[in-house]
C-alpha cells in the first residue's frame, strides 16, 4: 500500500462571487506551507475558470457533472468541460444532489465514470439520513450506496469516497469518532472485498460540520484520510486551520 496522503476538499456549494477569489488565493497560498496535504476547492461552476487563473496549479473542481460528454441537456455541465477549463476534480453524488435532484446510485456511478473518463479525480459521496442512523441501519445503507455507485474500474489515486452523514451536513452535529471510524472501516472493508489491494490506496474522507475545532479528532479516526468541508471552507480563516490539522497528522 502507498501511504495515503491526507486530502482536504472545500465544497463551496452555491456560494461565491468574483470577490471570493481572494479567499481561494489565500487558502492555496497557506496550503503551500503544508505540502503533506492535498487541498482542493470546488467552487460554483461560474468561478472555476477564474479560480484556475487566480491560483495556477491548484486543484480546483466542480460539484457535479453530467454523465454524458455532450448533448441536449440544458443547464448541465459535462466532465470534459470541467477539464477543459482547468478543473482537475469533480464531486459526484453529494446528498444535496441525491436528495434535491433525485440522483440514484446508478446516476452517481455514471457521473463518476464520466469524471474519470475525462481525466478528473472524483470524490464520490455517500451518507445516511438521520432516521436511518437512529434505526441502526447506517452502515448497511452506506454500503449499499457504495456498492451501487462506485464504478467497477478506476485508478485508486483518482477516486475518493466521502462519507457524509446527511444529518451532520450544515447542522453542527457530528457523529462520534467511534461511529466515524466504524463507518470508514466498513467502507474500506467493502472496497477491499470488491477491489482487493487497490482499496488500500483509496482515500475515504469524512464530511459534515467539520471545523477547525473538531478537525484534528475527526481526521485522526481510523480510516479517515481527509475531510470534505462545506461552510468552513468559504474563508481562509476557517479553512486553513482544518488544513493545518490534517498536516499535523501527516
Ligand atoms: P458542511 O458541509 O461542512 O457545511 O457541513 C459539508 C458538505 O456538504 O460537503
PDB file of C-alpha atoms and ligand atoms in Angstrom:
ATOM      1  CA  UNK A   1       0.000   0.000   0.000  1.00  0.00           C
ATOM      2  CA  UNK A   2       1.157   3.502  -0.753  1.00  0.00           C
ATOM      3  CA  UNK A   3       0.796   5.914   2.146  1.00  0.00           C
ATOM      4  CA  UNK A   4      -2.486   7.732   1.796  1.00  0.00           C
ATOM      5  CA  UNK A   5      -1.889  11.468   1.761  1.00  0.00           C
ATOM      6  CA  UNK A   6      -4.419  13.478   3.694  1.00  0.00           C
ATOM      7  CA  UNK A   7      -6.908  15.217   1.403  1.00  0.00           C
ATOM      8  CA  UNK A   8      -8.895  18.294   2.422  1.00  0.00           C
ATOM      9  CA  UNK A   9     -11.536  19.492  -0.015  1.00  0.00           C
ATOM     10  CA  UNK A  10     -13.687  22.607   0.179  1.00  0.00           C
ATOM     11  CA  UNK A  11     -17.194  22.398  -1.253  1.00  0.00           C
ATOM     12  CA  UNK A  12     -18.386  25.948  -1.710  1.00  0.00           C
ATOM     13  CA  UNK A  13     -21.865  24.826  -2.816  1.00  0.00           C
ATOM     14  CA  UNK A  14     -23.861  27.717  -4.316  1.00  0.00           C
ATOM     15  CA  UNK A  15     -21.721  30.371  -2.659  1.00  0.00           C
ATOM     16  CA  UNK A  16     -19.162  32.760  -4.070  1.00  0.00           C
ATOM     17  CA  UNK A  17     -18.965  35.650  -6.499  1.00  0.00           C
ATOM     18  CA  UNK A  18     -15.809  37.036  -8.072  1.00  0.00           C
ATOM     19  CA  UNK A  19     -14.872  38.832  -4.875  1.00  0.00           C
ATOM     20  CA  UNK A  20     -14.374  35.423  -3.216  1.00  0.00           C
ATOM     21  CA  UNK A  21     -11.356  34.625  -5.391  1.00  0.00           C
ATOM     22  CA  UNK A  22      -9.084  36.337  -2.879  1.00  0.00           C
ATOM     23  CA  UNK A  23     -10.146  33.800  -0.248  1.00  0.00           C
ATOM     24  CA  UNK A  24      -9.224  30.960  -2.582  1.00  0.00           C
ATOM     25  CA  UNK A  25      -5.839  32.533  -3.247  1.00  0.00           C
ATOM     26  CA  UNK A  26      -5.251  32.905   0.497  1.00  0.00           C
ATOM     27  CA  UNK A  27      -6.276  29.287   1.097  1.00  0.00           C
ATOM     28  CA  UNK A  28      -3.998  27.857  -1.606  1.00  0.00           C
ATOM     29  CA  UNK A  29      -1.161  30.102  -0.552  1.00  0.00           C
ATOM     30  CA  UNK A  30      -1.429  28.896   3.065  1.00  0.00           C
ATOM     31  CA  UNK A  31      -1.821  25.307   1.870  1.00  0.00           C
ATOM     32  CA  UNK A  32       1.573  25.635   0.219  1.00  0.00           C
ATOM     33  CA  UNK A  33       3.124  25.528   3.678  1.00  0.00           C
ATOM     34  CA  UNK A  34       1.515  22.127   4.286  1.00  0.00           C
ATOM     35  CA  UNK A  35       2.992  20.093   1.476  1.00  0.00           C
ATOM     36  CA  UNK A  36       1.951  16.768   3.002  1.00  0.00           C
ATOM     37  CA  UNK A  37      -1.730  17.565   2.487  1.00  0.00           C
ATOM     38  CA  UNK A  38      -3.611  17.623  -0.825  1.00  0.00           C
ATOM     39  CA  UNK A  39      -6.012  20.574  -0.894  1.00  0.00           C
ATOM     40  CA  UNK A  40      -8.781  21.238  -3.404  1.00  0.00           C
ATOM     41  CA  UNK A  41     -11.611  23.744  -3.689  1.00  0.00           C
ATOM     42  CA  UNK A  42     -14.819  23.051  -5.594  1.00  0.00           C
ATOM     43  CA  UNK A  43     -16.443  26.445  -6.216  1.00  0.00           C
ATOM     44  CA  UNK A  44     -19.590  27.033  -8.247  1.00  0.00           C
ATOM     45  CA  UNK A  45     -19.130  26.342 -11.970  1.00  0.00           C
ATOM     46  CA  UNK A  46     -19.098  30.086 -12.633  1.00  0.00           C
ATOM     47  CA  UNK A  47     -15.922  30.616 -10.618  1.00  0.00           C
ATOM     48  CA  UNK A  48     -13.850  27.655 -11.812  1.00  0.00           C
ATOM     49  CA  UNK A  49     -12.182  29.360 -14.759  1.00  0.00           C
ATOM     50  CA  UNK A  50     -11.342  32.495 -12.804  1.00  0.00           C
ATOM     51  CA  UNK A  51     -10.080  30.465  -9.850  1.00  0.00           C
ATOM     52  CA  UNK A  52      -7.820  28.396 -12.094  1.00  0.00           C
ATOM     53  CA  UNK A  53      -6.381  31.646 -13.437  1.00  0.00           C
ATOM     54  CA  UNK A  54      -6.032  33.144  -9.947  1.00  0.00           C
ATOM     55  CA  UNK A  55      -4.375  30.057  -8.440  1.00  0.00           C
ATOM     56  CA  UNK A  56      -2.343  28.363 -11.174  1.00  0.00           C
ATOM     57  CA  UNK A  57      -1.535  24.745 -10.445  1.00  0.00           C
ATOM     58  CA  UNK A  58      -4.072  24.449  -7.621  1.00  0.00           C
ATOM     59  CA  UNK A  59      -6.568  21.585  -7.526  1.00  0.00           C
ATOM     60  CA  UNK A  60      -9.934  23.109  -8.406  1.00  0.00           C
ATOM     61  CA  UNK A  61     -13.077  21.190  -9.206  1.00  0.00           C
ATOM     62  CA  UNK A  62     -16.755  21.046  -9.956  1.00  0.00           C
ATOM     63  CA  UNK A  63     -19.504  19.996  -7.560  1.00  0.00           C
ATOM     64  CA  UNK A  64     -21.308  17.858 -10.129  1.00  0.00           C
ATOM     65  CA  UNK A  65     -21.105  16.837 -13.761  1.00  0.00           C
ATOM     66  CA  UNK A  66     -23.434  15.263 -16.287  1.00  0.00           C
ATOM     67  CA  UNK A  67     -22.917  11.617 -17.173  1.00  0.00           C
ATOM     68  CA  UNK A  68     -22.811  12.393 -20.902  1.00  0.00           C
ATOM     69  CA  UNK A  69     -19.819  14.031 -22.555  1.00  0.00           C
ATOM     70  CA  UNK A  70     -22.023  16.415 -24.557  1.00  0.00           C
ATOM     71  CA  UNK A  71     -25.584  16.731 -25.769  1.00  0.00           C
ATOM     72  CA  UNK A  72     -29.002  18.264 -25.381  1.00  0.00           C
ATOM     73  CA  UNK A  73     -29.008  18.686 -21.598  1.00  0.00           C
ATOM     74  CA  UNK A  74     -29.921  22.299 -20.978  1.00  0.00           C
ATOM     75  CA  UNK A  75     -28.219  23.763 -17.948  1.00  0.00           C
ATOM     76  CA  UNK A  76     -25.869  20.852 -17.356  1.00  0.00           C
ATOM     77  CA  UNK A  77     -22.085  20.787 -17.419  1.00  0.00           C
ATOM     78  CA  UNK A  78     -20.123  17.811 -18.769  1.00  0.00           C
ATOM     79  CA  UNK A  79     -16.959  16.397 -17.233  1.00  0.00           C
ATOM     80  CA  UNK A  80     -14.820  17.195 -20.330  1.00  0.00           C
ATOM     81  CA  UNK A  81     -15.972  20.810 -19.996  1.00  0.00           C
ATOM     82  CA  UNK A  82     -14.653  20.907 -16.440  1.00  0.00           C
ATOM     83  CA  UNK A  83     -11.328  19.506 -17.601  1.00  0.00           C
ATOM     84  CA  UNK A  84     -11.301  21.969 -20.482  1.00  0.00           C
ATOM     85  CA  UNK A  85     -11.380  25.000 -18.163  1.00  0.00           C
ATOM     86  CA  UNK A  86      -8.648  23.613 -15.961  1.00  0.00           C
ATOM     87  CA  UNK A  87     -10.561  21.731 -13.283  1.00  0.00           C
ATOM     88  CA  UNK A  88      -8.915  18.551 -12.057  1.00  0.00           C
ATOM     89  CA  UNK A  89     -11.547  17.334  -9.591  1.00  0.00           C
ATOM     90  CA  UNK A  90     -15.279  16.694  -9.502  1.00  0.00           C
ATOM     91  CA  UNK A  91     -17.619  15.850  -6.633  1.00  0.00           C
ATOM     92  CA  UNK A  92     -20.422  13.430  -7.534  1.00  0.00           C
ATOM     93  CA  UNK A  93     -23.334  12.100  -5.522  1.00  0.00           C
ATOM     94  CA  UNK A  94     -23.458  14.789  -2.882  1.00  0.00           C
ATOM     95  CA  UNK A  95     -26.573  14.252  -0.757  1.00  0.00           C
ATOM     96  CA  UNK A  96     -27.866  17.652  -1.852  1.00  0.00           C
ATOM     97  CA  UNK A  97     -27.838  16.226  -5.407  1.00  0.00           C
ATOM     98  CA  UNK A  98     -29.112  12.784  -4.437  1.00  0.00           C
ATOM     99  CA  UNK A  99     -31.971  14.206  -2.361  1.00  0.00           C
ATOM    100  CA  UNK A 100     -32.687  17.540  -4.030  1.00  0.00           C
ATOM    101  CA  UNK A 101     -32.280  16.378  -7.619  1.00  0.00           C
ATOM    102  CA  UNK A 102     -33.302  12.746  -7.309  1.00  0.00           C
ATOM    103  CA  UNK A 103     -29.971  11.233  -8.287  1.00  0.00           C
ATOM    104  CA  UNK A 104     -29.874   7.456  -7.907  1.00  0.00           C
ATOM    105  CA  UNK A 105     -26.842   5.280  -7.247  1.00  0.00           C
ATOM    106  CA  UNK A 106     -26.826   4.418 -10.959  1.00  0.00           C
ATOM    107  CA  UNK A 107     -26.801   8.124 -11.840  1.00  0.00           C
ATOM    108  CA  UNK A 108     -23.937   8.767  -9.445  1.00  0.00           C
ATOM    109  CA  UNK A 109     -21.969   5.842 -10.812  1.00  0.00           C
ATOM    110  CA  UNK A 110     -22.421   7.127 -14.381  1.00  0.00           C
ATOM    111  CA  UNK A 111     -21.249  10.576 -13.310  1.00  0.00           C
ATOM    112  CA  UNK A 112     -18.212   9.096 -11.559  1.00  0.00           C
ATOM    113  CA  UNK A 113     -17.367   7.146 -14.718  1.00  0.00           C
ATOM    114  CA  UNK A 114     -17.734  10.326 -16.769  1.00  0.00           C
ATOM    115  CA  UNK A 115     -15.414  12.230 -14.452  1.00  0.00           C
ATOM    116  CA  UNK A 116     -12.791   9.501 -14.549  1.00  0.00           C
ATOM    117  CA  UNK A 117     -13.039   9.231 -18.330  1.00  0.00           C
ATOM    118  CA  UNK A 118     -12.426  12.973 -18.596  1.00  0.00           C
ATOM    119  CA  UNK A 119      -9.239  12.585 -16.558  1.00  0.00           C
ATOM    120  CA  UNK A 120     -10.622  14.158 -13.398  1.00  0.00           C
ATOM    121  CA  UNK A 121     -10.183  12.997  -9.827  1.00  0.00           C
ATOM    122  CA  UNK A 122     -13.570  12.036  -8.445  1.00  0.00           C
ATOM    123  CA  UNK A 123     -14.922  12.473  -4.935  1.00  0.00           C
ATOM    124  CA  UNK A 124     -17.951  10.211  -4.605  1.00  0.00           C
ATOM    125  CA  UNK A 125     -20.270  10.998  -1.685  1.00  0.00           C
ATOM    126  CA  UNK A 126     -22.359   8.622   0.386  1.00  0.00           C
ATOM    127  CA  UNK A 127     -24.188   9.047   3.683  1.00  0.00           C
ATOM    128  CA  UNK A 128     -27.304   8.149   5.612  1.00  0.00           C
ATOM    129  CA  UNK A 129     -30.280  10.262   6.696  1.00  0.00           C
ATOM    130  CA  UNK A 130     -30.990  10.797  10.363  1.00  0.00           C
ATOM    131  CA  UNK A 131     -33.774   8.227  10.671  1.00  0.00           C
ATOM    132  CA  UNK A 132     -31.540   5.538   9.217  1.00  0.00           C
ATOM    133  CA  UNK A 133     -28.798   6.373  11.703  1.00  0.00           C
ATOM    134  CA  UNK A 134     -31.306   6.286  14.551  1.00  0.00           C
ATOM    135  CA  UNK A 135     -32.719   2.937  13.487  1.00  0.00           C
ATOM    136  CA  UNK A 136     -29.255   1.376  13.412  1.00  0.00           C
ATOM    137  CA  UNK A 137     -29.129   0.906   9.662  1.00  0.00           C
ATOM    138  CA  UNK A 138     -26.428   3.437   8.776  1.00  0.00           C
ATOM    139  CA  UNK A 139     -23.694   1.017   7.769  1.00  0.00           C
ATOM    140  CA  UNK A 140     -25.993  -1.139   5.621  1.00  0.00           C
ATOM    141  CA  UNK A 141     -27.383   1.974   3.942  1.00  0.00           C
ATOM    142  CA  UNK A 142     -23.980   3.408   3.137  1.00  0.00           C
ATOM    143  CA  UNK A 143     -22.523   0.101   1.952  1.00  0.00           C
ATOM    144  CA  UNK A 144     -25.479  -0.258  -0.428  1.00  0.00           C
ATOM    145  CA  UNK A 145     -24.693   3.212  -1.804  1.00  0.00           C
ATOM    146  CA  UNK A 146     -21.033   2.241  -2.195  1.00  0.00           C
ATOM    147  CA  UNK A 147     -21.997  -0.984  -3.980  1.00  0.00           C
ATOM    148  CA  UNK A 148     -24.355   0.845  -6.321  1.00  0.00           C
ATOM    149  CA  UNK A 149     -22.386   3.971  -7.092  1.00  0.00           C
ATOM    150  CA  UNK A 150     -18.686   3.060  -7.165  1.00  0.00           C
ATOM    151  CA  UNK A 151     -17.633   2.154 -10.726  1.00  0.00           C
ATOM    152  CA  UNK A 152     -16.128  -1.258 -11.491  1.00  0.00           C
ATOM    153  CA  UNK A 153     -12.826   0.073 -12.698  1.00  0.00           C
ATOM    154  CA  UNK A 154     -10.824   3.109 -11.733  1.00  0.00           C
ATOM    155  CA  UNK A 155      -7.408   4.332 -10.737  1.00  0.00           C
ATOM    156  CA  UNK A 156      -7.409   4.256  -6.937  1.00  0.00           C
ATOM    157  CA  UNK A 157      -5.424   7.502  -6.880  1.00  0.00           C
ATOM    158  CA  UNK A 158      -8.273   9.237  -8.689  1.00  0.00           C
ATOM    159  CA  UNK A 159     -11.309   8.027  -6.797  1.00  0.00           C
ATOM    160  CA  UNK A 160     -12.017   9.071  -3.227  1.00  0.00           C
ATOM    161  CA  UNK A 161     -15.115   8.281  -1.199  1.00  0.00           C
ATOM    162  CA  UNK A 162     -16.622  10.939   1.069  1.00  0.00           C
ATOM    163  CA  UNK A 163     -18.749   9.683   3.941  1.00  0.00           C
ATOM    164  CA  UNK A 164     -21.148  12.475   4.805  1.00  0.00           C
ATOM    165  CA  UNK A 165     -23.990  11.662   7.190  1.00  0.00           C
ATOM    166  CA  UNK A 166     -26.826  13.844   5.918  1.00  0.00           C
ATOM    167  CA  UNK A 167     -27.857  14.879   9.408  1.00  0.00           C
ATOM    168  CA  UNK A 168     -24.349  16.221  10.065  1.00  0.00           C
ATOM    169  CA  UNK A 169     -24.211  18.480   6.998  1.00  0.00           C
ATOM    170  CA  UNK A 170     -24.526  22.126   7.912  1.00  0.00           C
ATOM    171  CA  UNK A 171     -26.017  21.322  11.305  1.00  0.00           C
ATOM    172  CA  UNK A 172     -23.080  21.478  13.686  1.00  0.00           C
ATOM    173  CA  UNK A 173     -23.821  17.864  14.647  1.00  0.00           C
ATOM    174  CA  UNK A 174     -21.087  15.288  14.133  1.00  0.00           C
ATOM    175  CA  UNK A 175     -21.015  11.539  14.740  1.00  0.00           C
ATOM    176  CA  UNK A 176     -18.811  10.206  17.486  1.00  0.00           C
ATOM    177  CA  UNK A 177     -15.260   9.450  16.469  1.00  0.00           C
ATOM    178  CA  UNK A 178     -16.073   5.800  17.108  1.00  0.00           C
ATOM    179  CA  UNK A 179     -19.020   5.901  14.710  1.00  0.00           C
ATOM    180  CA  UNK A 180     -16.903   7.616  12.058  1.00  0.00           C
ATOM    181  CA  UNK A 181     -14.149   5.015  12.429  1.00  0.00           C
ATOM    182  CA  UNK A 182     -16.679   2.171  12.293  1.00  0.00           C
ATOM    183  CA  UNK A 183     -18.237   3.532   9.107  1.00  0.00           C
ATOM    184  CA  UNK A 184     -14.920   4.211   7.408  1.00  0.00           C
ATOM    185  CA  UNK A 185     -13.676   0.756   8.366  1.00  0.00           C
ATOM    186  CA  UNK A 186     -16.832  -0.794   6.946  1.00  0.00           C
ATOM    187  CA  UNK A 187     -16.420   1.152   3.693  1.00  0.00           C
ATOM    188  CA  UNK A 188     -12.770   0.110   3.447  1.00  0.00           C
ATOM    189  CA  UNK A 189     -13.761  -3.489   4.093  1.00  0.00           C
ATOM    190  CA  UNK A 190     -16.394  -3.424   1.361  1.00  0.00           C
ATOM    191  CA  UNK A 191     -13.965  -1.852  -1.099  1.00  0.00           C
ATOM    192  CA  UNK A 192     -11.321  -4.456  -0.235  1.00  0.00           C
ATOM    193  CA  UNK A 193     -13.818  -7.238  -0.801  1.00  0.00           C
ATOM    194  CA  UNK A 194     -14.621  -5.895  -4.250  1.00  0.00           C
ATOM    195  CA  UNK A 195     -11.324  -4.434  -5.414  1.00  0.00           C
ATOM    196  CA  UNK A 196      -8.656  -6.205  -3.384  1.00  0.00           C
ATOM    197  CA  UNK A 197      -5.398  -4.399  -2.757  1.00  0.00           C
ATOM    198  CA  UNK A 198      -6.451  -1.285  -4.693  1.00  0.00           C
ATOM    199  CA  UNK A 199      -8.825  -0.430  -1.858  1.00  0.00           C
ATOM    200  CA  UNK A 200      -5.887   0.200   0.437  1.00  0.00           C
ATOM    201  CA  UNK A 201      -4.873   3.144  -1.751  1.00  0.00           C
ATOM    202  CA  UNK A 202      -8.308   4.766  -1.876  1.00  0.00           C
ATOM    203  CA  UNK A 203      -8.924   7.757   0.300  1.00  0.00           C
ATOM    204  CA  UNK A 204     -12.056   7.913   2.399  1.00  0.00           C
ATOM    205  CA  UNK A 205     -12.952  11.418   3.531  1.00  0.00           C
ATOM    206  CA  UNK A 206     -15.310  12.435   6.300  1.00  0.00           C
ATOM    207  CA  UNK A 207     -17.713  15.346   5.723  1.00  0.00           C
ATOM    208  CA  UNK A 208     -20.386  17.059   7.794  1.00  0.00           C
ATOM    209  CA  UNK A 209     -19.817  20.052  10.083  1.00  0.00           C
ATOM    210  CA  UNK A 210     -16.031  19.745  10.045  1.00  0.00           C
ATOM    211  CA  UNK A 211     -14.428  22.856  11.539  1.00  0.00           C
ATOM    212  CA  UNK A 212     -11.146  23.998  12.999  1.00  0.00           C
ATOM    213  CA  UNK A 213     -12.110  22.744  16.456  1.00  0.00           C
ATOM    214  CA  UNK A 214     -13.151  19.193  15.582  1.00  0.00           C
ATOM    215  CA  UNK A 215     -10.926  18.512  12.558  1.00  0.00           C
ATOM    216  CA  UNK A 216      -7.951  17.053  14.421  1.00  0.00           C
ATOM    217  CA  UNK A 217     -10.080  14.491  16.233  1.00  0.00           C
ATOM    218  CA  UNK A 218     -12.124  13.502  13.172  1.00  0.00           C
ATOM    219  CA  UNK A 219      -9.099  13.316  10.873  1.00  0.00           C
ATOM    220  CA  UNK A 220      -7.311  11.073  13.351  1.00  0.00           C
ATOM    221  CA  UNK A 221     -10.112   8.489  13.387  1.00  0.00           C
ATOM    222  CA  UNK A 222      -9.357   5.107  11.841  1.00  0.00           C
ATOM    223  CA  UNK A 223      -9.501   5.015   8.026  1.00  0.00           C
ATOM    224  CA  UNK A 224     -10.213   8.756   7.775  1.00  0.00           C
ATOM    225  CA  UNK A 225      -7.965  10.151   5.057  1.00  0.00           C
ATOM    226  CA  UNK A 226      -9.273  13.677   4.870  1.00  0.00           C
ATOM    227  CA  UNK A 227     -12.279  15.939   5.014  1.00  0.00           C
ATOM    228  CA  UNK A 228     -14.920  17.338   2.680  1.00  0.00           C
ATOM    229  CA  UNK A 229     -15.806  20.715   4.130  1.00  0.00           C
ATOM    230  CA  UNK A 230     -18.723  22.969   3.292  1.00  0.00           C
ATOM    231  CA  UNK A 231     -19.384  26.043   5.404  1.00  0.00           C
ATOM    232  CA  UNK A 232     -15.936  26.182   6.973  1.00  0.00           C
ATOM    233  CA  UNK A 233     -14.228  26.138   3.566  1.00  0.00           C
ATOM    234  CA  UNK A 234     -15.549  29.522   2.444  1.00  0.00           C
ATOM    235  CA  UNK A 235     -12.894  31.619   4.151  1.00  0.00           C
ATOM    236  CA  UNK A 236      -9.203  31.130   4.705  1.00  0.00           C
ATOM    237  CA  UNK A 237      -9.700  31.995   8.387  1.00  0.00           C
ATOM    238  CA  UNK A 238     -11.888  28.913   8.851  1.00  0.00           C
ATOM    239  CA  UNK A 239     -10.439  26.547   6.251  1.00  0.00           C
ATOM    240  CA  UNK A 240      -6.713  26.900   6.825  1.00  0.00           C
ATOM    241  CA  UNK A 241      -6.896  25.562  10.429  1.00  0.00           C
ATOM    242  CA  UNK A 242      -8.511  22.388   9.057  1.00  0.00           C
ATOM    243  CA  UNK A 243      -5.683  22.020   6.535  1.00  0.00           C
ATOM    244  CA  UNK A 244      -3.173  22.606   9.319  1.00  0.00           C
ATOM    245  CA  UNK A 245      -4.867  19.952  11.469  1.00  0.00           C
ATOM    246  CA  UNK A 246      -4.548  17.467   8.615  1.00  0.00           C
ATOM    247  CA  UNK A 247      -0.910  18.410   8.138  1.00  0.00           C
ATOM    248  CA  UNK A 248      -0.166  17.863  11.811  1.00  0.00           C
ATOM    249  CA  UNK A 249      -1.365  14.277  11.444  1.00  0.00           C
ATOM    250  CA  UNK A 250       0.750  13.725   8.334  1.00  0.00           C
TER     251      UNK A 250
HETATM  252  P1  LIG B   1     -20.707  21.318   5.986  1.00  0.00           P
HETATM  253  O1  LIG B   1     -20.979  20.656   4.552  1.00  0.00           O
HETATM  254  O2  LIG B   1     -19.227  21.241   6.232  1.00  0.00           O
HETATM  255  O3  LIG B   1     -21.199  22.736   5.832  1.00  0.00           O
HETATM  256  O4  LIG B   1     -21.484  20.527   6.986  1.00  0.00           O
HETATM  257  C1  LIG B   1     -20.258  19.518   4.139  1.00  0.00           C
HETATM  258  C2  LIG B   1     -20.714  19.085   2.774  1.00  0.00           C
HETATM  259  O5  LIG B   1     -21.921  19.140   2.491  1.00  0.00           O
HETATM  260  O6  LIG B   1     -19.879  18.682   1.941  1.00  0.00           O
END
